[in-house]
PDB file of C-alpha atoms in Angstrom:
ATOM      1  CA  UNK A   1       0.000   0.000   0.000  1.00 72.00           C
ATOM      2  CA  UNK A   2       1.294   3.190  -0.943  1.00 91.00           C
ATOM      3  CA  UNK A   3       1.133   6.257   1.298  1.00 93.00           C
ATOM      4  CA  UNK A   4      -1.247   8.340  -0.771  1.00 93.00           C
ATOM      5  CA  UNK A   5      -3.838   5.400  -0.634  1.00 94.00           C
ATOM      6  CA  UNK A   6      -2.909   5.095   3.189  1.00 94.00           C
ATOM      7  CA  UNK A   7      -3.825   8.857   3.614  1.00 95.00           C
ATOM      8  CA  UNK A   8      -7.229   8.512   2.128  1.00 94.00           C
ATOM      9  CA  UNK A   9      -7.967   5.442   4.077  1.00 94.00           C
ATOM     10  CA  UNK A  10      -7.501   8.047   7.004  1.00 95.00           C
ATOM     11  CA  UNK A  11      -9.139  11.117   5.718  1.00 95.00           C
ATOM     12  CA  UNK A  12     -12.227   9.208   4.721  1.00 93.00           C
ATOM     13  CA  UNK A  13     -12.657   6.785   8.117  1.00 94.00           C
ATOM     14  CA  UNK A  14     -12.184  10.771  10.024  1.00 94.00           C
ATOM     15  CA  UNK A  15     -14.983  12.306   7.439  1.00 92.00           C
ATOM     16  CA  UNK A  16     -17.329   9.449   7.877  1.00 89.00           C
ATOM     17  CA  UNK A  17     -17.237   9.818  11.551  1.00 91.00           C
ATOM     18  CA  UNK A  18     -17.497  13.330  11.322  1.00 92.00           C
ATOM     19  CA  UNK A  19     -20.895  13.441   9.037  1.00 89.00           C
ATOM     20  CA  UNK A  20     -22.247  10.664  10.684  1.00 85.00           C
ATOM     21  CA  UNK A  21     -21.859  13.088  13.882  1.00 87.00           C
ATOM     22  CA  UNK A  22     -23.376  15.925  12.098  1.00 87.00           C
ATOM     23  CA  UNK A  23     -26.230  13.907  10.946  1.00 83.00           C
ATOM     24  CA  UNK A  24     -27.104  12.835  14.326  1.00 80.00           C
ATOM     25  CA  UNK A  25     -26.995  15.665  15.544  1.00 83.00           C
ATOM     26  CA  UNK A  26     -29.555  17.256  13.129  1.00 83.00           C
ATOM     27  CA  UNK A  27     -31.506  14.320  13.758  1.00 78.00           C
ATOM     28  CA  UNK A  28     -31.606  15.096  17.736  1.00 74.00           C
ATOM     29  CA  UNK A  29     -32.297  18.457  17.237  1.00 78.00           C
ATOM     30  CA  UNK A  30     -35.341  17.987  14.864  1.00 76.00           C
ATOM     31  CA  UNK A  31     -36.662  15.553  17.143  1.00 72.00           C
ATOM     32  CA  UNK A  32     -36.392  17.871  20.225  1.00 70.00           C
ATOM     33  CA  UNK A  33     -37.982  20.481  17.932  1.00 70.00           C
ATOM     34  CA  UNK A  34     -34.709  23.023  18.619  1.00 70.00           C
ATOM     35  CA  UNK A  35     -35.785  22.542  22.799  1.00 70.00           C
ATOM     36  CA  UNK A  36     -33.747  21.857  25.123  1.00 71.00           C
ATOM     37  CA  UNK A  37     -34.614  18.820  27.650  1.00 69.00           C
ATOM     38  CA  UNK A  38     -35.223  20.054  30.414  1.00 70.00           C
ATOM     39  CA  UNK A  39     -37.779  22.619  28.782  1.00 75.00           C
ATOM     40  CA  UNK A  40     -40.083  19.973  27.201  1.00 75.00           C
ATOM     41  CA  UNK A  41     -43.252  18.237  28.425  1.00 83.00           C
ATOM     42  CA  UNK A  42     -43.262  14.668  28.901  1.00 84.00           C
ATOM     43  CA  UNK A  43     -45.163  14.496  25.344  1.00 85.00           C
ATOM     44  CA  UNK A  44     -42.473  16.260  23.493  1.00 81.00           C
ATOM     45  CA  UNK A  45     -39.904  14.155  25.509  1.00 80.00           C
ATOM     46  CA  UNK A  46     -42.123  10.684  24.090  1.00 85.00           C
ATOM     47  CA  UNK A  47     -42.246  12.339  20.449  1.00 83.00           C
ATOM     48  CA  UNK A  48     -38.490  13.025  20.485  1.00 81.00           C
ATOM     49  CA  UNK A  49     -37.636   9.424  21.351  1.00 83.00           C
ATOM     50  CA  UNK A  50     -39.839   7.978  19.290  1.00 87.00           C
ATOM     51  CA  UNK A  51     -38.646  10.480  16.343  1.00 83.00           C
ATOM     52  CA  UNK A  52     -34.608   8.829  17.579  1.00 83.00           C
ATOM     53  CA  UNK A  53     -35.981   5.288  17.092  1.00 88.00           C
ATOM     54  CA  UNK A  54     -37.416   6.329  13.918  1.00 87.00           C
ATOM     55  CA  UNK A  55     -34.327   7.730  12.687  1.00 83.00           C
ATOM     56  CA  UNK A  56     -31.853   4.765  14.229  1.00 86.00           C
ATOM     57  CA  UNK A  57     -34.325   2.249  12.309  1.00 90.00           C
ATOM     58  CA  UNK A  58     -33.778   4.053   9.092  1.00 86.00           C
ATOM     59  CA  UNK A  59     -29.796   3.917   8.992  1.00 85.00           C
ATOM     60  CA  UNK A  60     -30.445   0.315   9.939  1.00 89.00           C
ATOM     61  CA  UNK A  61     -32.278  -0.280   6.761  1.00 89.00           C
ATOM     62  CA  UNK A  62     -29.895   1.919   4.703  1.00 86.00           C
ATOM     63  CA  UNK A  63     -27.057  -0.323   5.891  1.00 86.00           C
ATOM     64  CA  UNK A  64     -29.001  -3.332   5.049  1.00 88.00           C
ATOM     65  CA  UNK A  65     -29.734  -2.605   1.326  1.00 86.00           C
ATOM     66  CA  UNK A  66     -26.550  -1.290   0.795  1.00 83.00           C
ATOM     67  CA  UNK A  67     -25.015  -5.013   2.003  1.00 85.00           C
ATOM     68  CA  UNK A  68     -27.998  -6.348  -0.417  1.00 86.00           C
ATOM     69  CA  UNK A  69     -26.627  -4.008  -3.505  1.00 74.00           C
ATOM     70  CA  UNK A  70     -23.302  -5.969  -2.907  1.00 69.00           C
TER      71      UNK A  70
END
């Protein structure tokens, strides 16, 4: 393995991380509605979870048909 190929390895296992960060993120936020915890009602706390499970249950099926398109 040459040391450009090496680099890119790097630069795109630190990128990944870093949108897959970003993207959950966004996703929290959305689901909290921009609030912050301790200012919602049990309601918007339940719709904010259930919004995360949505979310996490999504990637899971985007990782599955990617491994089907193999």
């Amino acid at each position: 393995m040459d040391l450009n190929r090496i680099l890119n390895t790097i630069i795109n296992i630190v990128l990944r991380r870093a949108v897959n960060g970003a993207i959950n993120t966004g996703v929290n936020h959305l689901a909290s509605k921009g609030k912050k915890p301790a200012d919602m009602t049990p309601a918007e706390h339940a719709q904010a979870s259930s919004a995360r499970d949505l979310a996490k249950r999504a990637r899971k099926a985007a990782r599955v048909t990617r491994r089907l398109g193999r």
